[in-house]
Tab-separated table of N, CA and C in Angstrom:
chain	number	residue	atom	x	y	z
X	24	UNK	N	-26.469	-44.579	26.098
X	24	UNK	CA	-27.427	-43.779	26.447
X	24	UNK	C	-28.437	-43.912	25.103
X	25	UNK	N	-29.664	-43.838	25.423
X	25	UNK	CA	-30.715	-43.781	24.391
X	25	UNK	C	-30.471	-42.254	23.311
X	26	UNK	N	-31.080	-42.137	22.287
X	26	UNK	CA	-31.535	-41.092	21.595
X	26	UNK	C	-31.906	-40.124	22.304
X	27	UNK	N	-31.626	-38.783	22.172
X	27	UNK	CA	-32.079	-37.622	22.850
X	27	UNK	C	-32.922	-37.023	21.488
X	28	UNK	N	-34.329	-36.664	21.929
X	28	UNK	CA	-34.961	-35.759	20.650
X	28	UNK	C	-34.635	-34.159	20.983
X	29	UNK	N	-34.331	-33.580	19.614
X	29	UNK	CA	-34.239	-32.457	19.506
X	29	UNK	C	-35.471	-31.365	19.362
X	30	UNK	N	-35.301	-30.330	19.807
X	30	UNK	CA	-36.595	-29.360	19.511
X	30	UNK	C	-36.197	-29.027	17.826
X	31	UNK	N	-37.075	-29.257	17.172
X	31	UNK	CA	-37.260	-28.680	15.782
X	31	UNK	C	-37.579	-27.672	15.342
X	32	UNK	N	-36.840	-26.872	14.701
X	32	UNK	CA	-37.256	-25.322	14.311
X	32	UNK	C	-39.027	-25.213	13.692
X	33	UNK	N	-39.416	-24.103	13.918
X	33	UNK	CA	-40.753	-23.893	13.319
X	33	UNK	C	-40.518	-22.966	12.309
X	34	UNK	N	-39.909	-23.564	11.244
X	34	UNK	CA	-39.673	-23.173	10.109
X	34	UNK	C	-38.221	-23.309	9.440
X	35	UNK	N	-37.700	-22.410	8.569
X	35	UNK	CA	-36.336	-22.890	8.328
X	35	UNK	C	-35.228	-22.890	9.592
X	36	UNK	N	-34.521	-23.023	9.091
X	36	UNK	CA	-33.203	-23.406	10.434
X	36	UNK	C	-32.253	-24.306	10.412
X	37	UNK	N	-31.346	-24.278	11.040
X	37	UNK	CA	-30.406	-25.037	10.890
X	37	UNK	C	-29.868	-26.119	12.814
X	38	UNK	N	-29.610	-27.163	12.665
X	38	UNK	CA	-29.588	-28.249	13.829
X	38	UNK	C	-27.964	-27.710	14.090
X	39	UNK	N	-27.449	-27.069	15.073
X	39	UNK	CA	-26.152	-27.268	15.645
X	39	UNK	C	-26.266	-27.259	17.155
X	40	UNK	N	-24.690	-27.543	17.491
X	40	UNK	CA	-24.261	-27.447	18.676
X	40	UNK	C	-23.115	-26.649	18.995
X	41	UNK	N	-22.960	-25.801	20.073
X	41	UNK	CA	-21.868	-24.982	20.289
X	41	UNK	C	-21.635	-25.213	21.867
X	42	UNK	N	-20.597	-26.102	21.531
X	42	UNK	CA	-19.647	-26.312	23.265
X	42	UNK	C	-18.230	-25.596	22.874
X	43	UNK	N	-17.749	-25.396	24.287
X	43	UNK	CA	-16.324	-25.007	24.100
X	43	UNK	C	-15.702	-25.477	25.810
X	44	UNK	N	-14.394	-24.803	25.999
X	44	UNK	CA	-13.783	-25.031	26.897
X	44	UNK	C	-13.891	-26.376	28.054
X	45	UNK	N	-13.839	-27.284	26.967
X	45	UNK	CA	-13.245	-28.411	27.891
X	45	UNK	C	-12.118	-28.628	28.467
X	46	UNK	N	-11.101	-27.982	27.757
X	46	UNK	CA	-9.757	-28.148	28.880
X	46	UNK	C	-9.222	-29.526	28.656
X	47	UNK	N	-9.248	-30.229	27.546
X	47	UNK	CA	-9.173	-31.708	27.520
X	47	UNK	C	-7.802	-31.852	27.021
X	48	UNK	N	-7.466	-32.922	26.478
X	48	UNK	CA	-6.402	-33.460	25.696
X	48	UNK	C	-5.362	-33.723	26.374
X	49	UNK	N	-5.666	-34.573	27.689
X	49	UNK	CA	-4.825	-35.167	28.227
X	49	UNK	C	-4.974	-36.609	28.966
X	50	UNK	N	-4.738	-37.516	28.481
X	50	UNK	CA	-5.184	-38.766	29.111
X	50	UNK	C	-4.994	-38.986	30.674
X	51	UNK	N	-6.663	-39.207	31.142
X	51	UNK	CA	-6.404	-39.125	32.913
X	51	UNK	C	-6.444	-37.828	33.103
X	52	UNK	N	-6.701	-36.781	32.486
X	52	UNK	CA	-6.945	-35.418	32.731
X	52	UNK	C	-8.215	-35.153	33.598
X	53	UNK	N	-7.847	-34.144	34.310
X	53	UNK	CA	-9.259	-33.623	35.354
X	53	UNK	C	-10.459	-33.347	34.709
X	54	UNK	N	-10.291	-33.231	33.459
X	54	UNK	CA	-11.670	-32.520	32.361
X	54	UNK	C	-11.872	-33.884	31.204
X	55	UNK	N	-11.086	-34.857	31.524
X	55	UNK	CA	-11.483	-35.950	30.454
X	55	UNK	C	-12.998	-36.478	30.842
X	56	UNK	N	-12.864	-36.774	32.011
X	56	UNK	CA	-14.431	-37.673	31.943
X	56	UNK	C	-15.595	-36.740	31.804
X	57	UNK	N	-15.787	-35.302	32.035
X	57	UNK	CA	-16.809	-34.151	31.448
X	57	UNK	C	-16.643	-34.240	30.114
X	58	UNK	N	-15.638	-34.175	29.560
X	58	UNK	CA	-15.533	-34.317	27.993
X	58	UNK	C	-16.365	-35.448	27.766
X	59	UNK	N	-16.016	-36.330	28.135
X	59	UNK	CA	-16.605	-37.549	27.486
X	59	UNK	C	-18.172	-37.482	27.615
X	60	UNK	N	-18.570	-37.185	28.872
X	60	UNK	CA	-20.005	-37.243	29.262
X	60	UNK	C	-20.698	-36.220	28.403
X	61	UNK	N	-20.010	-35.121	28.016
X	61	UNK	CA	-20.793	-33.988	27.286
X	61	UNK	C	-20.530	-34.649	25.685
X	62	UNK	N	-19.690	-35.352	25.534
X	62	UNK	CA	-19.672	-36.016	23.898
X	62	UNK	C	-20.616	-36.954	23.760
X	63	UNK	N	-20.932	-37.444	25.108
X	63	UNK	CA	-22.135	-38.713	24.900
X	63	UNK	C	-23.452	-38.136	24.385
X	64	UNK	N	-23.813	-36.991	25.167
X	64	UNK	CA	-25.102	-36.528	25.043
X	64	UNK	C	-24.970	-35.556	23.312
X	65	UNK	N	-24.154	-35.091	23.287
X	65	UNK	CA	-23.905	-34.524	21.528
X	65	UNK	C	-24.425	-35.862	20.487
X	66	UNK	N	-23.570	-36.788	20.690
X	66	UNK	CA	-23.737	-38.169	19.764
X	66	UNK	C	-25.343	-38.601	20.070
X	67	UNK	N	-25.696	-38.652	21.137
X	67	UNK	CA	-27.214	-39.081	21.263
X	67	UNK	C	-28.304	-37.949	20.491
X	68	UNK	N	-27.907	-37.373	20.139
X	68	UNK	CA	-28.814	-36.129	19.762
X	68	UNK	C	-29.601	-36.800	18.498
X	69	UNK	N	-30.894	-36.957	17.940
X	69	UNK	CA	-31.728	-37.484	17.068
X	69	UNK	C	-32.514	-36.375	17.063
X	70	UNK	N	-32.750	-35.651	15.526
X	70	UNK	CA	-31.217	-36.288	14.288
X	70	UNK	C	-30.192	-35.235	15.210
X	71	UNK	N	-29.149	-35.870	14.502
X	71	UNK	CA	-27.956	-35.268	15.024
X	71	UNK	C	-27.850	-33.729	14.145
X	72	UNK	N	-26.787	-32.911	14.687
X	72	UNK	CA	-26.395	-31.696	14.765
X	72	UNK	C	-26.144	-31.601	13.036
X	73	UNK	N	-26.403	-30.571	12.189
X	73	UNK	CA	-25.696	-30.124	11.262
X	73	UNK	C	-24.267	-29.661	10.916
X	74	UNK	N	-23.818	-29.350	12.094
X	74	UNK	CA	-22.467	-28.894	12.159
X	74	UNK	C	-22.006	-28.611	13.935
X	75	UNK	N	-21.002	-28.785	14.314
X	75	UNK	CA	-20.745	-28.086	15.793
X	75	UNK	C	-19.670	-27.147	15.574
X	76	UNK	N	-20.051	-26.185	16.191
X	76	UNK	CA	-18.847	-24.848	16.701
X	76	UNK	C	-18.371	-24.960	17.752
X	77	UNK	N	-16.820	-25.042	17.636
X	77	UNK	CA	-16.352	-25.348	18.967
X	77	UNK	C	-15.525	-24.211	19.174
X	78	UNK	N	-15.942	-22.729	20.033
X	78	UNK	CA	-15.498	-21.601	20.007
X	78	UNK	C	-14.181	-21.405	21.244
X	79	UNK	N	-13.185	-22.555	20.858
X	79	UNK	CA	-11.910	-22.058	21.707
X	79	UNK	C	-11.595	-23.171	22.855
X	80	UNK	N	-10.771	-23.469	23.412
X	80	UNK	CA	-10.277	-23.992	24.519
X	80	UNK	C	-10.443	-25.849	24.554
X	81	UNK	N	-10.461	-26.070	23.503
X	81	UNK	CA	-10.866	-27.893	23.221
X	81	UNK	C	-9.293	-28.196	24.327
X	82	UNK	N	-8.500	-28.231	24.412
X	82	UNK	CA	-7.465	-28.677	25.321
X	82	UNK	C	-7.108	-27.722	26.169
X	83	UNK	N	-6.260	-28.325	27.167
X	83	UNK	CA	-5.709	-27.727	28.377
X	83	UNK	C	-4.652	-26.642	28.123
X	84	UNK	N	-3.773	-26.937	26.967
X	84	UNK	CA	-2.539	-25.902	26.402
X	84	UNK	C	-1.987	-25.423	27.499
X	85	UNK	N	-1.495	-24.185	27.230
X	85	UNK	CA	-0.911	-23.439	28.333
X	85	UNK	C	0.419	-24.412	28.494
X	86	UNK	N	1.200	-24.660	27.935
X	86	UNK	CA	2.572	-25.433	28.044
X	86	UNK	C	3.331	-24.639	26.898
X	87	UNK	N	4.736	-24.359	27.446
X	87	UNK	CA	5.794	-23.965	26.080
X	87	UNK	C	6.398	-25.196	25.540
X	88	UNK	N	5.657	-26.576	25.985
X	88	UNK	CA	6.393	-27.498	25.201
X	88	UNK	C	5.706	-28.103	24.108
X	89	UNK	N	6.247	-27.782	22.910
X	89	UNK	CA	5.529	-28.087	21.674
X	89	UNK	C	5.115	-29.235	21.652
X	90	UNK	N	5.785	-29.960	21.816
X	90	UNK	CA	5.719	-31.559	21.614
X	90	UNK	C	4.335	-31.915	22.622
X	91	UNK	N	4.472	-31.334	23.946
X	91	UNK	CA	3.294	-31.811	24.416
X	91	UNK	C	1.819	-31.398	23.954
X	92	UNK	N	2.373	-29.907	23.590
X	92	UNK	CA	1.084	-29.207	23.151
X	92	UNK	C	0.592	-29.911	21.804
X	93	UNK	N	1.310	-30.593	20.955
X	93	UNK	CA	0.855	-31.349	20.130
X	93	UNK	C	0.406	-32.489	20.307
X	94	UNK	N	0.639	-33.249	21.196
X	94	UNK	CA	0.351	-34.290	22.309
X	94	UNK	C	-0.863	-34.394	22.308
X	95	UNK	N	-1.365	-33.275	23.038
X	95	UNK	CA	-2.780	-32.926	23.422
X	95	UNK	C	-3.593	-32.778	22.196
X	96	UNK	N	-3.541	-31.967	21.170
X	96	UNK	CA	-4.155	-31.798	20.058
X	96	UNK	C	-4.318	-33.313	19.781
X	97	UNK	N	-3.613	-34.168	19.470
X	97	UNK	CA	-3.486	-35.418	19.104
X	97	UNK	C	-4.779	-36.211	20.058
X	98	UNK	N	-4.499	-36.186	21.034
X	98	UNK	CA	-5.178	-36.994	21.849
X	98	UNK	C	-6.799	-36.357	21.881
X	99	UNK	N	-6.630	-35.076	21.722
X	99	UNK	CA	-8.253	-34.654	21.653
X	99	UNK	C	-9.128	-34.781	20.382
X	100	UNK	N	-8.271	-34.737	19.222
X	100	UNK	CA	-9.066	-35.012	18.049
X	100	UNK	C	-8.986	-36.726	17.722
X	101	UNK	N	-8.325	-37.209	18.226
X	101	UNK	CA	-7.981	-39.171	17.855
X	101	UNK	C	-8.317	-39.881	18.702
X	102	UNK	N	-8.956	-39.232	19.987
X	102	UNK	CA	-9.294	-40.124	20.823
X	102	UNK	C	-10.806	-39.594	21.644
X	103	UNK	N	-10.677	-38.271	22.261
X	103	UNK	CA	-11.907	-37.610	22.734
X	103	UNK	C	-12.784	-37.256	21.659
X	104	UNK	N	-12.223	-36.886	20.361
X	104	UNK	CA	-13.270	-36.543	19.525
X	104	UNK	C	-13.606	-37.908	18.213
X	105	UNK	N	-12.773	-39.068	18.557
X	105	UNK	CA	-13.156	-39.785	17.744
X	105	UNK	C	-14.564	-40.481	17.331
X	106	UNK	N	-15.387	-40.160	18.104
X	106	UNK	CA	-17.036	-40.322	17.802
X	106	UNK	C	-17.254	-40.080	16.672
X	107	UNK	N	-16.986	-38.853	16.394
X	107	UNK	CA	-17.505	-37.605	15.680
X	107	UNK	C	-16.862	-37.808	13.998
X	108	UNK	N	-17.671	-38.284	13.355
X	108	UNK	CA	-17.389	-38.474	11.673
X	108	UNK	C	-17.268	-36.675	11.429
X	109	UNK	N	-16.464	-36.244	11.137
X	109	UNK	CA	-16.326	-35.232	10.807
X	109	UNK	C	-16.688	-34.459	9.183
X	110	UNK	N	-16.782	-35.988	8.442
X	110	UNK	CA	-17.446	-35.685	7.111
X	110	UNK	C	-18.845	-35.631	7.171
X	111	UNK	N	-19.383	-36.179	7.961
X	111	UNK	CA	-20.964	-36.174	7.970
X	111	UNK	C	-21.422	-34.985	8.877
X	112	UNK	N	-20.425	-34.209	9.848
X	112	UNK	CA	-21.168	-33.284	10.886
X	112	UNK	C	-19.827	-32.354	11.153
X	113	UNK	N	-19.361	-31.365	10.164
X	113	UNK	CA	-18.548	-30.393	10.275
X	113	UNK	C	-18.097	-30.081	11.742
X	114	UNK	N	-16.811	-29.711	11.816
X	114	UNK	CA	-16.146	-29.030	13.235
X	114	UNK	C	-15.706	-28.018	12.885
X	115	UNK	N	-16.461	-26.929	13.401
X	115	UNK	CA	-15.409	-25.527	13.330
X	115	UNK	C	-15.095	-24.933	14.507
X	116	UNK	N	-13.791	-24.346	14.412
X	116	UNK	CA	-13.167	-23.894	15.525
X	116	UNK	C	-12.810	-22.561	15.472
X	117	UNK	N	-12.879	-22.035	16.790
X	117	UNK	CA	-12.094	-20.575	16.735
X	117	UNK	C	-11.024	-20.892	18.002
X	118	UNK	N	-10.356	-19.775	18.426
X	118	UNK	CA	-8.879	-19.913	19.090
X	118	UNK	C	-9.617	-19.593	20.509
X	119	UNK	N	-8.952	-19.825	21.170
X	119	UNK	CA	-9.025	-19.417	22.965
X	119	UNK	C	-7.869	-19.140	23.431
X	120	UNK	N	-8.243	-18.838	24.993
X	120	UNK	CA	-6.722	-18.673	25.520
X	120	UNK	C	-5.915	-19.520	26.051
X	121	UNK	N	-6.458	-20.790	26.034
X	121	UNK	CA	-5.746	-22.290	26.292
X	121	UNK	C	-5.008	-22.615	24.974
X	122	UNK	N	-5.445	-22.180	23.477
X	122	UNK	CA	-4.893	-22.994	22.490
X	122	UNK	C	-4.193	-22.051	21.919
X	123	UNK	N	-4.072	-20.679	22.105
X	123	UNK	CA	-3.117	-19.690	21.175
X	123	UNK	C	-2.790	-18.668	22.513
X	124	UNK	N	-1.510	-18.679	22.827
X	124	UNK	CA	-1.288	-17.944	23.944
X	124	UNK	C	0.265	-17.496	23.711
X	125	UNK	N	0.785	-17.857	22.652
X	125	UNK	CA	1.909	-17.285	21.860
X	125	UNK	C	2.383	-17.605	20.692
X	126	UNK	N	3.674	-17.085	20.342
X	126	UNK	CA	3.553	-17.550	18.963
X	126	UNK	C	4.006	-18.860	18.652
X	127	UNK	N	4.356	-19.773	19.482
X	127	UNK	CA	4.224	-21.290	19.027
X	127	UNK	C	3.188	-21.866	19.433
X	128	UNK	N	1.912	-21.619	20.172
X	128	UNK	CA	0.982	-22.163	19.898
X	128	UNK	C	0.056	-21.778	19.022
X	129	UNK	N	0.068	-20.553	18.441
X	129	UNK	CA	-0.214	-19.763	17.415
X	129	UNK	C	0.256	-20.761	16.043
X	130	UNK	N	1.432	-21.228	16.010
X	130	UNK	CA	2.196	-21.888	14.864
X	130	UNK	C	1.324	-23.266	14.832
X	131	UNK	N	1.205	-23.972	15.932
X	131	UNK	CA	0.653	-25.526	16.344
X	131	UNK	C	-0.594	-25.401	15.935
X	132	UNK	N	-1.370	-24.141	16.507
X	132	UNK	CA	-3.066	-24.244	16.033
X	132	UNK	C	-3.170	-24.292	14.513
X	133	UNK	N	-2.257	-23.168	13.908
X	133	UNK	CA	-2.428	-23.315	12.444
X	133	UNK	C	-2.064	-24.046	11.833
X	134	UNK	N	-1.550	-25.218	12.162
X	134	UNK	CA	-0.967	-26.561	11.682
X	134	UNK	C	-2.037	-27.558	11.940
X	135	UNK	N	-2.596	-27.888	13.121
X	135	UNK	CA	-3.449	-29.026	13.573
X	135	UNK	C	-4.645	-28.486	12.924
X	136	UNK	N	-5.155	-27.128	12.398
X	136	UNK	CA	-6.182	-26.851	11.781
X	136	UNK	C	-6.041	-26.385	10.258
X	137	UNK	N	-5.201	-26.912	10.135
X	137	UNK	CA	-4.923	-26.732	8.330
X	137	UNK	C	-5.984	-26.820	7.766
X	138	UNK	N	-6.997	-27.503	8.075
X	138	UNK	CA	-8.363	-27.741	7.211
X	138	UNK	C	-9.305	-26.452	7.140
X	139	UNK	N	-9.098	-25.548	8.285
X	139	UNK	CA	-10.038	-24.619	8.206
X	139	UNK	C	-9.450	-23.378	7.088
X	140	UNK	N	-10.643	-22.292	6.963
X	140	UNK	CA	-9.907	-21.434	5.848
X	140	UNK	C	-8.910	-20.635	6.397
X	141	UNK	N	-8.168	-20.068	5.441
X	141	UNK	CA	-6.827	-19.148	5.839
X	141	UNK	C	-7.418	-17.829	5.891
X	142	UNK	N	-8.500	-17.060	6.233
X	142	UNK	CA	-8.672	-15.983	6.327
X	142	UNK	C	-8.440	-15.309	7.605
X	143	UNK	N	-8.571	-14.014	7.808
X	143	UNK	CA	-8.060	-13.494	9.003
X	143	UNK	C	-7.663	-12.128	8.694
X	144	UNK	N	-7.393	-11.369	9.966
X	144	UNK	CA	-6.470	-10.216	9.656
X	144	UNK	C	-5.297	-10.375	9.307
X	145	UNK	N	-4.585	-9.496	8.794
X	145	UNK	CA	-3.105	-9.379	8.574
X	145	UNK	C	-2.554	-10.177	9.633
X	146	UNK	N	-1.307	-11.300	9.569
X	146	UNK	CA	-0.539	-11.547	10.718
X	146	UNK	C	-1.570	-12.561	11.523
X	147	UNK	N	-2.862	-13.245	11.420
X	147	UNK	CA	-3.546	-13.871	11.909
X	147	UNK	C	-4.468	-14.636	10.868
X	148	UNK	N	-3.976	-15.130	9.683
X	148	UNK	CA	-4.697	-15.570	8.796
X	148	UNK	C	-4.495	-16.990	9.757
X	149	UNK	N	-5.866	-18.097	9.499
X	149	UNK	CA	-5.822	-19.158	9.921
X	149	UNK	C	-6.264	-19.042	11.747
X	150	UNK	N	-6.259	-18.184	12.229
X	150	UNK	CA	-6.695	-18.112	13.652
X	150	UNK	C	-8.019	-17.833	13.764
């Protein structure tokens, strides 16, 4: 895909992308192609965004199997988002109903997102 020019602000501002609800994380899953297409567009933005905000539902989640949930996160980060250099373009996350739906999924989210700030209301630090 060729570079996609962006609209620059008329004055001070930031270049960022917000996208969510991929419900991905499964090899060959029904949302894998759509996630790849959106990622291709974001990767082609020129200049690139200063940061990306992902307000939830990166993965399909909704499983009671902790190993399966961790595998979804691993696939999402290491395969589907492998194009993104997170040292150059930070990626900020929030929780969603597919990612934090019970105590086990909250613990997994806190673990896989251990790089995020640990703030939050009592009992929900790091969520």
